[in-house]
């Protein structure tokens, strides 16, 4: 490390003599790097030990989290959701990120109203549709925001929007990449947050109606022609799912008496009928792949009517995969850093 520090100092000296052209920001970064190498010279053995501790800790915590999730899923899910909701906000307050804190508070206010509606007893028959519609909007906005942010960063990597290096511009100061990273982060974060809250709302609403229980038998018997998600009778325009998992066009068994538009319904392979909007919300948005009453597996391909639905499902699966990185990775690294501090490792 001492040799690396000397090499950087030689570059800085040449910059001061005018032999090479560097911006003030680049010189400042090089000076910080040289200072870092000087401070850590001769500590290579300590650094190797710290790296080994980090790797072992990540592997060990992974097994602990998997065990916790398998044997105590509800407490794991609740802790993860609360951490995902609060930790970034507290970090934003500490770092002075007022813009993020404002968006977080707006989302929290609106989302609190949705949670309040989904936990009322008795449950209004329109509540499931309102809840699924809200989280569908959250997914759409987060998806579009994340895509725009990704495209902005991609354009930056392709050379668009970068300051001219001949004029001493620093690529990291590009406004395009800053906005791109911000939008991508917002899209992923609020998408994951909505993904967690909708699972809670889905189970709360279904349990309130009594046609669904996570384990065991439902409290109420589902009558023929009643939607187990909202508790209202289904319409006469019923679609079925064929053996290949494709949704067939609706068959109108009896036209509406007053000529009003008929809300389409879907009959699953198990024989239970649901409003199309209810069952699509339950499966695609509510993270469920089974009939809410009998728990028979549902082929999700039947609800993907266009390429956009397939892309959305891939995006939602990506959000589920990123939850661990956002919530537990900072916690694990914080505990490791605390261990380094207590043992005197630097």
XYZ file of C-alpha atoms in Angstrom:
346
model
C 0.000 0.000 0.000
C 2.936 2.340 0.674
C 4.112 1.962 -2.920
C 0.605 2.717 -4.192
C 0.503 5.851 -2.042
C 3.866 7.009 -3.450
C 2.650 6.433 -7.004
C -0.466 8.540 -6.382
C 1.621 11.303 -4.797
C 3.825 11.380 -7.904
C 0.722 11.857 -10.065
C -0.457 14.701 -7.811
C 2.972 16.350 -7.998
C 2.950 16.180 -11.811
C -0.519 17.722 -11.800
C 0.700 20.642 -9.685
C 3.677 21.123 -12.016
C 1.353 21.238 -15.013
C 2.729 18.096 -16.662
C -0.714 16.430 -16.618
C -4.127 18.043 -16.479
C -6.434 17.093 -13.580
C -9.442 18.904 -12.151
C -9.495 20.101 -8.543
C -12.014 17.393 -7.707
C -9.801 14.675 -9.198
C -6.758 15.941 -7.293
C -8.786 15.988 -4.069
C -9.877 12.371 -4.636
C -6.292 11.282 -5.279
C -5.126 13.001 -2.102
C -7.750 11.111 -0.104
C -6.656 7.832 -1.693
C -2.997 8.509 -0.837
C -3.963 9.345 2.756
C -5.944 6.113 2.996
C -3.040 3.995 1.692
C -0.636 5.642 4.145
C -2.939 4.951 7.097
C -3.452 1.284 6.162
C 0.103 0.445 5.102
C 1.318 -2.733 6.792
C -2.205 -3.844 7.780
C -2.699 -6.351 4.993
C -2.985 -9.264 7.432
C -5.664 -7.453 9.426
C -7.591 -6.677 6.259
C -7.522 -10.349 5.229
C -8.891 -11.332 8.626
C -11.654 -8.723 8.362
C -12.605 -9.934 4.881
C -12.840 -13.527 6.180
C -15.066 -12.392 9.071
C -17.385 -10.572 6.648
C -17.727 -13.618 4.374
C -18.381 -16.006 7.292
C -20.909 -13.566 8.799
C -22.827 -13.234 5.522
C -23.055 -17.019 5.141
C -24.024 -17.587 8.798
C -26.694 -14.863 8.782
C -28.110 -16.306 5.574
C -28.720 -19.654 7.298
C -30.231 -17.890 10.320
C -32.614 -15.899 8.115
C -33.644 -18.982 6.145
C -34.384 -20.855 9.377
C -36.345 -17.886 10.753
C -38.347 -17.532 7.548
C -39.171 -21.247 7.423
C -40.220 -21.724 11.058
C -41.561 -18.267 11.987
C -42.674 -16.735 8.713
C -45.068 -14.146 10.148
C -42.556 -12.614 12.557
C -39.893 -12.672 9.829
C -42.235 -10.987 7.349
C -43.371 -8.371 9.883
C -39.795 -7.547 10.917
C -38.672 -7.310 7.302
C -41.560 -5.021 6.351
C -41.055 -2.705 9.335
C -37.317 -2.558 8.640
C -37.892 -1.877 4.953
C -40.349 0.859 5.857
C -38.388 2.647 8.618
C -34.639 2.142 8.020
C -34.398 4.086 4.710
C -36.518 6.913 6.163
C -34.319 7.226 9.268
C -31.234 7.171 7.066
C -32.762 9.899 4.875
C -33.441 12.083 7.923
C -29.887 11.618 9.163
C -28.423 12.386 5.719
C -30.665 15.378 5.014
C -32.429 13.725 2.056
C -35.569 15.841 2.279
C -36.914 14.891 -1.137
C -36.977 11.188 -0.316
C -38.430 11.882 3.134
C -41.275 13.894 1.552
C -42.155 11.120 -0.909
C -41.940 8.570 1.907
C -44.369 10.543 4.074
C -46.827 10.968 1.183
C -46.708 7.247 0.411
C -47.104 6.387 4.111
C -50.205 8.585 4.494
C -51.944 7.112 1.443
C -50.865 3.576 2.274
C -52.072 3.929 5.876
C -55.548 4.736 4.595
C -55.486 1.636 2.372
C -54.373 -0.540 5.306
C -57.113 0.986 7.459
C -59.736 0.123 4.833
C -58.469 -3.447 4.453
C -58.638 -4.159 8.202
C -62.210 -2.915 8.828
C -64.854 -5.343 10.071
C -67.237 -5.925 8.406
C -65.372 -5.541 5.139
C -67.045 -3.448 2.448
C -67.492 -5.380 -0.797
C -65.630 -2.697 -2.805
C -62.567 -2.680 -0.518
C -60.647 -5.530 -2.244
C -60.999 -3.798 -5.611
C -59.825 -0.466 -4.116
C -56.854 -2.108 -2.399
C -55.721 -4.034 -5.488
C -56.238 -0.971 -7.671
C -54.035 1.126 -5.367
C -51.183 -1.350 -5.336
C -51.542 -1.880 -9.083
C -50.973 1.883 -9.497
C -47.980 1.685 -7.132
C -46.480 -1.113 -9.226
C -47.066 0.731 -12.479
C -45.532 3.975 -11.212
C -42.553 2.220 -9.611
C -42.002 0.135 -12.740
C -42.045 3.132 -15.094
C -39.890 5.193 -12.704
C -37.316 2.408 -12.430
C -37.207 1.912 -16.212
C -36.689 5.656 -16.825
C -33.904 5.715 -14.240
C -32.257 2.668 -15.802
C -32.403 4.200 -19.285
C -30.878 7.451 -18.018
C -27.981 5.538 -16.453
C -27.583 3.448 -19.617
C -27.373 6.608 -21.740
C -24.703 7.947 -19.375
C -22.647 4.762 -19.758
C -22.972 5.177 -23.529
C -21.421 8.648 -23.236
C -24.482 10.893 -23.328
C -24.676 13.745 -20.842
C -21.084 13.379 -19.613
C -18.919 16.496 -19.101
C -15.962 16.920 -21.451
C -12.819 15.306 -19.921
C -10.647 17.829 -21.819
C -12.212 20.583 -19.757
C -11.526 18.777 -16.497
C -15.067 17.461 -16.081
C -15.706 14.647 -13.643
C -17.988 11.892 -15.041
C -19.438 11.282 -11.585
C -20.815 14.827 -11.571
C -23.160 14.133 -14.501
C -26.687 15.219 -13.706
C -28.091 12.472 -15.940
C -26.543 9.632 -13.967
C -27.524 11.278 -10.662
C -31.157 11.539 -11.697
C -31.066 8.061 -13.193
C -29.753 6.516 -9.983
C -32.335 8.447 -7.942
C -35.271 7.348 -10.091
C -34.068 3.729 -10.195
C -33.705 3.687 -6.404
C -37.158 5.217 -5.884
C -38.784 2.740 -8.271
C -37.204 -0.300 -6.627
C -37.783 0.860 -3.042
C -41.445 1.843 -3.304
C -42.138 -1.187 -5.490
C -40.746 -3.527 -2.823
C -42.549 -1.648 -0.047
C -45.863 -1.975 -1.863
C -45.123 -5.644 -2.511
C -44.843 -6.286 1.232
C -47.864 -4.265 2.321
C -50.197 -5.823 -0.252
C -49.488 -9.283 1.147
C -50.614 -8.124 4.584
C -53.738 -6.451 3.171
C -54.611 -9.494 1.050
C -54.561 -11.941 3.956
C -56.365 -9.501 6.253
C -59.254 -8.982 3.824
C -59.604 -12.684 2.976
C -59.529 -13.708 6.643
C -62.144 -11.091 7.546
C -64.601 -12.512 5.011
C -64.052 -15.977 6.494
C -63.573 -17.888 3.237
C -59.802 -18.086 3.619
C -57.404 -19.213 6.319
C -53.673 -19.600 5.997
C -53.851 -23.000 7.677
C -56.804 -25.354 8.177
C -60.382 -25.019 6.981
C -62.267 -21.747 6.310
C -64.717 -20.490 8.934
C -67.550 -20.040 6.419
C -69.004 -22.251 3.709
C -68.732 -20.729 0.210
C -72.099 -20.762 -1.521
C -72.369 -21.404 -5.227
C -71.784 -18.295 -7.337
C -70.224 -16.185 -4.533
C -66.770 -14.607 -4.914
C -64.633 -15.613 -1.917
C -62.518 -12.469 -2.260
C -65.216 -9.787 -1.985
C -68.220 -11.845 -0.802
C -70.523 -10.662 -3.633
C -72.297 -12.856 -6.197
C -70.432 -13.213 -9.474
C -71.916 -12.139 -12.787
C -73.346 -14.272 -15.553
C -70.419 -13.644 -17.910
C -68.112 -16.469 -16.845
C -64.723 -17.360 -18.355
C -63.064 -20.723 -17.816
C -59.452 -21.926 -17.900
C -58.677 -24.748 -20.311
C -56.247 -27.624 -19.748
C -53.407 -25.634 -21.318
C -53.774 -22.783 -18.825
C -55.412 -20.387 -21.296
C -58.336 -18.169 -20.364
C -61.336 -18.791 -22.600
C -63.726 -16.010 -23.758
C -66.609 -15.370 -21.326
C -69.918 -17.096 -21.868
C -72.955 -14.989 -20.908
C -75.335 -17.387 -19.217
C -78.050 -14.781 -18.721
C -78.021 -11.137 -19.884
C -78.416 -8.307 -17.395
C -82.046 -7.403 -16.730
C -81.572 -3.637 -17.051
C -78.968 -3.790 -19.799
C -76.168 -2.643 -17.493
C -72.608 -3.809 -18.298
C -71.832 -7.186 -16.770
C -68.642 -7.545 -14.716
C -66.699 -10.519 -16.140
C -66.026 -13.470 -13.878
C -63.639 -16.427 -13.972
C -64.276 -20.028 -13.011
C -61.126 -21.795 -11.845
C -60.405 -25.443 -12.556
C -61.435 -26.262 -8.983
C -64.950 -25.019 -9.809
C -64.987 -21.851 -7.685
C -66.006 -18.598 -9.363
C -64.571 -15.104 -8.834
C -64.852 -11.648 -10.321
C -62.048 -11.301 -12.842
C -60.741 -8.139 -11.176
C -60.758 -9.848 -7.766
C -58.936 -13.025 -8.795
C -56.397 -11.144 -10.921
C -55.664 -8.903 -7.966
C -55.401 -11.895 -5.629
C -52.994 -13.801 -7.886
C -50.898 -11.188 -9.721
C -50.816 -8.388 -7.140
C -51.540 -10.200 -3.880
C -48.726 -12.758 -4.386
C -51.054 -15.793 -4.251
C -50.991 -18.744 -6.652
C -53.893 -20.737 -5.238
C -57.665 -20.627 -4.908
C -58.478 -18.549 -1.809
C -61.093 -21.081 -0.684
C -59.814 -24.607 -1.427
C -56.115 -23.700 -1.929
C -55.834 -25.586 -5.225
C -52.960 -24.319 -7.354
C -53.839 -21.721 -9.983
C -52.012 -21.512 -13.311
C -50.942 -17.848 -13.412
C -50.499 -17.996 -17.185
C -54.255 -17.664 -17.519
C -54.156 -14.111 -16.155
C -51.351 -12.844 -18.374
C -53.351 -11.520 -21.290
C -50.496 -9.570 -22.953
C -46.675 -9.239 -22.882
C -46.999 -6.345 -20.427
C -48.467 -8.715 -17.798
C -45.530 -11.100 -18.221
C -43.023 -8.256 -17.900
C -44.817 -6.993 -14.803
C -44.652 -10.427 -13.191
C -40.915 -10.629 -13.843
C -40.532 -7.166 -12.297
C -42.482 -8.218 -9.190
C -40.285 -11.326 -8.845
C -37.218 -9.069 -9.064
C -38.598 -6.902 -6.259
C -38.997 -9.970 -4.051
C -35.365 -10.931 -4.707
C -34.066 -7.465 -3.814
C -35.828 -7.301 -0.447
C -32.989 -9.158 1.264
C -30.345 -6.778 -0.070
C -32.209 -3.648 1.039
C -33.338 -4.785 4.494
C -30.928 -7.350 5.880
C -27.668 -6.520 4.141
C -27.267 -3.154 5.971
C -28.224 -4.824 9.275
C -25.649 -7.575 8.817
C -22.890 -5.147 7.810
C -23.783 -2.901 10.760
C -23.399 -5.817 13.174
C -20.082 -6.765 11.558
C -18.838 -3.169 11.865
C -19.879 -3.130 15.518
C -17.918 -6.356 16.030
C -14.853 -4.762 14.400
C -15.195 -1.750 16.697
C -15.488 -3.906 19.849
C -12.450 -6.030 18.916
C -10.331 -3.064 17.813
C -10.073 -4.083 14.159
C -9.812 -1.143 11.741
